[in-house]
Amino acid sequence: MRPACVVAGKVLEEIAAFIKPGLTTKQVDEFAAAQIKAHGAKSAFLGYRKYPCHTCLSVNEEVVHGLSTERELRFGDIVSVDVGVSYNGFIGDNARTVAVGGCGVLAQRLLDVTEQSLYLGIAAALPGNRVTDISRAVQDYVEGNGFSVVREFVGHGVGRTMHEEPQVPNFVDRKMDDKLRAGMTIAIEPMVNAGRPEVKILKDGWTVVTQDGSLSAHFEHTVLITDGEPEILTWPEMKLSKLKVA
Ligand code: MF3
Ligand code: CO
């Protein structure tokens, strides 16, 4: 899993650095396709259940699975960039929301809270814990900051295929509460709305948006559960212990 996740992490960084006002999301997806190819990998999303793009690019009130189009990014937009690659038989999956040039105070707080909720979730990914320990860590932090977590989409085990057991919700759900064991690789991916949690799917059949039109953010890492601290496979330079997780 490590090499696939390293590539996924690098491609996400490259896309984040590329994004600027005036680009269309189609141009961003084309850039992403070139970077994925340059690393000798393949998009794990293209063709998955007939998904038509290389990455998911979700702007402002779009939550996840945004399709790339001729829409131009404007200064102040926020874009959730989700990158999954297939490399050497394994899948690496990660996402982050970036500001286009810069963004307002509310948007920035939404990004910060969502990112921090991911780190709190990762910190709970310990052997002997359960999935709900991750879910609770994310949900408590998000709701404590006045935002809401999306219910309809969840994190997941990831390995030779993109979606494996267990499901990893960002809210406590007793139906999804597997025990965590060392050696498991899971994608933890809080999707956080500034307003209410409800979402709907646009007529394109993919793009998920907030029902109330509020902003949404998405951060994701693929994580290896170990006997020690969890390893952030899509960000190998970072040790969890160096992140400020309460
Ligand atoms: N990171 C998302 C997930 O884990 C991406 C899936 S997009 C799809 O579910 F197009 F491939 F469905
Ligand atoms: Co995922």
Coordinates of C-alpha atoms and ligand atoms in Angstrom, one line a residue:
M1 CA 0.0 0.0 0.0
R2 CA 2.8 2.4 0.8
P3 CA 4.0 3.2 -2.8
A4 CA 0.4 3.7 -4.1
C5 CA -0.4 6.1 -1.2
V6 CA 2.9 8.0 -1.8
V7 CA 1.8 8.6 -5.4
A8 CA -1.7 9.6 -4.4
G9 CA -0.3 12.1 -1.9
K10 CA 2.2 13.6 -4.4
V11 CA -0.5 14.0 -7.1
L12 CA -2.8 15.7 -4.7
E13 CA 0.0 18.2 -3.7
E14 CA 0.7 18.9 -7.3
I15 CA -2.9 19.6 -8.1
A16 CA -3.3 21.8 -5.0
A17 CA -0.3 23.9 -6.1
F18 CA -1.6 24.1 -9.7
I19 CA -5.0 25.5 -8.8
K20 CA -5.5 29.2 -9.4
P21 CA -8.2 31.6 -10.4
G22 CA -9.3 31.5 -14.0
L23 CA -8.7 27.7 -14.6
T24 CA -11.6 25.6 -15.4
T25 CA -12.1 22.4 -13.4
K26 CA -11.7 20.5 -16.7
Q27 CA -8.2 22.0 -17.0
V28 CA -7.4 21.0 -13.5
D29 CA -8.6 17.4 -14.2
E30 CA -6.5 17.3 -17.4
F31 CA -3.5 18.4 -15.4
A32 CA -4.2 15.7 -12.8
A33 CA -4.5 13.0 -15.5
A34 CA -1.0 14.1 -16.8
Q35 CA 0.5 14.0 -13.3
I36 CA -1.0 10.6 -12.5
K37 CA 0.4 9.2 -15.7
A38 CA 3.8 10.8 -15.1
H39 CA 4.0 8.8 -11.8
G40 CA 3.2 5.6 -13.7
A41 CA -0.2 5.3 -12.0
K42 CA -3.8 5.1 -13.1
S43 CA -6.8 7.0 -11.8
A44 CA -8.8 4.7 -9.5
F45 CA -11.9 6.8 -10.2
L46 CA -12.1 7.0 -14.0
G47 CA -14.5 4.3 -15.1
Y48 CA -15.4 3.3 -11.5
R49 CA -19.2 2.8 -11.8
K50 CA -18.8 4.7 -15.1
Y51 CA -17.4 7.8 -13.3
P52 CA -16.2 10.0 -16.2
C53 CA -13.3 12.0 -14.7
H54 CA -9.8 11.4 -13.3
T55 CA -10.4 13.2 -10.1
C56 CA -13.3 14.6 -8.1
L57 CA -13.4 18.4 -8.0
S58 CA -16.1 19.8 -5.9
V59 CA -16.5 23.6 -5.7
N60 CA -18.1 25.5 -2.8
E61 CA -21.5 23.9 -2.0
E62 CA -20.5 20.8 -3.8
V63 CA -19.6 18.1 -1.3
V64 CA -18.0 15.2 -3.2
H65 CA -17.9 13.6 -6.6
G66 CA -17.9 16.9 -8.5
L67 CA -17.5 16.4 -12.2
S68 CA -14.9 18.6 -14.1
T69 CA -16.5 21.1 -16.5
E70 CA -15.9 24.4 -18.2
R71 CA -16.7 26.2 -14.9
E72 CA -14.0 28.7 -14.2
L73 CA -12.6 28.8 -10.7
R74 CA -12.8 32.3 -9.1
F75 CA -10.7 33.9 -6.3
G76 CA -12.4 33.0 -3.0
D77 CA -13.9 29.6 -4.2
I78 CA -13.0 26.5 -2.2
V79 CA -12.3 23.3 -4.2
S80 CA -12.3 19.8 -2.7
V81 CA -9.8 17.8 -4.6
D82 CA -10.2 14.0 -4.3
V83 CA -7.4 11.8 -5.8
G84 CA -7.4 8.0 -5.9
V85 CA -4.7 6.1 -7.8
S86 CA -4.0 2.6 -8.7
Y87 CA -0.3 1.7 -8.6
N88 CA 1.3 -1.7 -8.5
G89 CA -1.9 -3.4 -7.7
F90 CA -3.0 -1.2 -4.8
I91 CA -5.1 1.9 -4.3
G92 CA -4.1 5.1 -2.5
D93 CA -6.9 7.5 -1.7
N94 CA -6.8 11.1 -0.4
A95 CA -8.5 14.5 -0.6
R96 CA -8.2 18.0 0.6
T97 CA -10.1 21.2 0.2
V98 CA -8.1 24.2 -1.0
A99 CA -8.9 27.9 -1.4
V100 CA -8.6 29.4 -4.9
G101 CA -6.1 32.2 -4.2
G102 CA -7.7 32.9 -0.9
C103 CA -11.0 32.6 0.8
G104 CA -13.3 34.2 3.4
V105 CA -13.1 33.7 7.2
L106 CA -16.0 31.2 7.4
A107 CA -14.6 29.1 4.5
Q108 CA -11.1 29.2 6.2
R109 CA -12.6 28.1 9.5
L110 CA -14.5 25.3 7.7
L111 CA -11.3 24.0 6.1
D112 CA -9.4 24.2 9.4
V113 CA -12.1 22.4 11.4
T114 CA -12.5 19.7 8.7
E115 CA -8.7 19.1 8.5
Q116 CA -8.4 18.9 12.3
S117 CA -11.3 16.5 12.6
L118 CA -9.5 14.2 10.2
Y119 CA -6.4 14.2 12.4
L120 CA -8.5 13.5 15.5
G121 CA -10.1 10.6 13.6
I122 CA -6.7 9.3 12.6
A123 CA -5.5 9.5 16.3
A124 CA -8.4 7.2 17.2
A125 CA -7.4 4.6 14.6
L126 CA -5.8 2.3 17.2
P127 CA -5.9 -1.5 17.5
G128 CA -8.5 -2.6 20.0
N129 CA -10.6 0.6 19.3
R130 CA -13.7 0.4 17.2
V131 CA -14.8 2.3 14.1
T132 CA -17.1 4.4 16.3
D133 CA -14.1 5.7 18.2
I134 CA -13.0 7.3 14.9
S135 CA -16.5 8.4 14.1
R136 CA -17.1 10.0 17.5
A137 CA -13.8 11.8 17.4
V138 CA -14.7 13.4 14.1
Q139 CA -18.3 14.1 14.8
D140 CA -17.7 15.6 18.3
Y141 CA -15.1 18.0 17.0
V142 CA -17.1 19.1 13.9
E143 CA -20.4 19.6 15.8
G144 CA -18.6 21.3 18.7
N145 CA -17.4 23.9 16.2
G146 CA -21.0 24.5 14.9
F147 CA -20.6 22.6 11.6
S148 CA -22.3 19.3 10.5
V149 CA -21.1 15.9 9.1
V150 CA -22.6 14.4 6.0
R151 CA -24.3 11.0 6.7
E152 CA -24.8 9.6 3.2
F153 CA -21.1 9.1 2.3
V154 CA -18.5 7.4 4.6
G155 CA -14.9 6.4 4.7
H156 CA -13.8 2.9 3.9
G157 CA -11.3 0.1 4.0
V158 CA -9.0 0.4 1.0
G159 CA -6.5 -2.1 -0.4
R160 CA -6.4 -3.9 -3.7
T161 CA -9.8 -2.3 -4.4
M162 CA -11.0 1.1 -3.5
H163 CA -14.0 0.3 -1.3
E164 CA -13.4 -2.5 1.2
E165 CA -14.7 -3.3 4.7
P166 CA -15.1 -1.7 7.1
Q167 CA -17.2 1.4 6.4
V168 CA -16.0 4.3 8.4
P169 CA -18.7 6.9 9.0
N170 CA -18.0 10.4 10.3
F171 CA -20.9 10.0 12.7
V172 CA -21.5 7.4 15.4
D173 CA -23.5 4.5 13.9
R174 CA -23.7 1.3 15.9
K175 CA -24.4 -0.6 12.6
M176 CA -20.9 0.3 11.4
D177 CA -18.7 -0.5 14.3
D178 CA -16.1 -3.1 13.4
K179 CA -13.1 -3.7 15.6
L180 CA -9.9 -2.1 14.4
R181 CA -6.8 -4.3 14.1
A182 CA -3.1 -3.6 13.3
G183 CA -2.5 -4.1 9.6
M184 CA -5.8 -2.7 8.4
T185 CA -5.6 0.2 5.9
I186 CA -8.6 2.6 5.9
A187 CA -9.5 5.8 4.3
I188 CA -10.8 8.3 6.8
E189 CA -12.6 11.1 5.1
P190 CA -14.8 13.7 6.9
M191 CA -17.2 15.6 4.7
V192 CA -18.3 18.7 6.6
N193 CA -21.0 21.2 5.8
A194 CA -21.0 24.8 7.2
G195 CA -24.8 24.6 7.4
R196 CA -27.1 21.6 7.7
P197 CA -26.0 18.0 7.0
E198 CA -28.4 17.1 4.3
V199 CA -27.2 16.6 0.7
K200 CA -28.7 16.0 -2.7
I201 CA -27.3 14.7 -6.0
L202 CA -27.5 16.9 -9.1
K203 CA -29.0 15.8 -12.4
D204 CA -25.5 14.9 -13.8
G205 CA -26.0 11.8 -11.6
W206 CA -22.7 12.4 -9.6
T207 CA -22.2 15.8 -8.1
V208 CA -23.3 15.9 -4.4
V209 CA -24.3 19.3 -3.1
T210 CA -25.5 20.6 0.2
Q211 CA -29.3 21.0 0.3
D212 CA -29.1 24.4 1.9
G213 CA -26.4 25.7 -0.4
S214 CA -23.9 26.1 2.4
L215 CA -20.2 25.5 1.8
S216 CA -18.7 22.0 2.3
A217 CA -15.2 20.7 2.8
H218 CA -13.6 17.3 2.5
F219 CA -10.2 16.0 3.9
E220 CA -9.1 12.4 3.5
H221 CA -6.0 10.2 4.2
T222 CA -5.3 6.5 3.8
V223 CA -4.1 5.3 7.1
L224 CA -2.4 2.1 8.3
I225 CA -3.3 0.9 11.7
T226 CA -0.3 -0.3 13.6
D227 CA 0.6 -1.5 17.1
G228 CA 2.0 2.0 17.7
E229 CA 0.7 5.2 16.3
P230 CA -1.3 5.1 13.0
E231 CA 0.8 5.7 9.9
I232 CA -0.6 8.3 7.5
L233 CA 0.3 6.5 4.2
T234 CA -0.7 9.4 2.0
W235 CA 1.5 11.8 4.0
P236 CA 4.5 9.8 4.9
E237 CA 6.7 12.8 5.8
M238 CA 4.3 13.6 8.7
K239 CA 4.2 11.8 12.0
L240 CA 0.8 11.9 13.8
S241 CA 2.6 12.8 17.0
K242 CA 3.9 16.0 15.3
L243 CA 0.3 17.1 14.6
K244 CA -1.5 18.9 17.4
V245 CA -4.2 16.4 18.2
A246 CA -6.0 17.0 21.5
Ligands
MF3_1 N1 -12.6 9.2 -2.4 C1 -13.9 8.8 -2.9 C2 -14.3 7.6 -2.2 O1 -13.5 7.0 -1.5 C3 -13.9 8.8 -4.3 C4 -14.8 7.9 -5.1 S1 -15.2 8.8 -6.5 C5 -15.7 7.7 -7.7 O2 -15.4 7.1 -2.2 F1 -15.9 8.3 -8.7 F2 -14.7 6.9 -7.9 F3 -16.8 7.0 -7.3
CO2 CO -12.2 7.6 -0.2

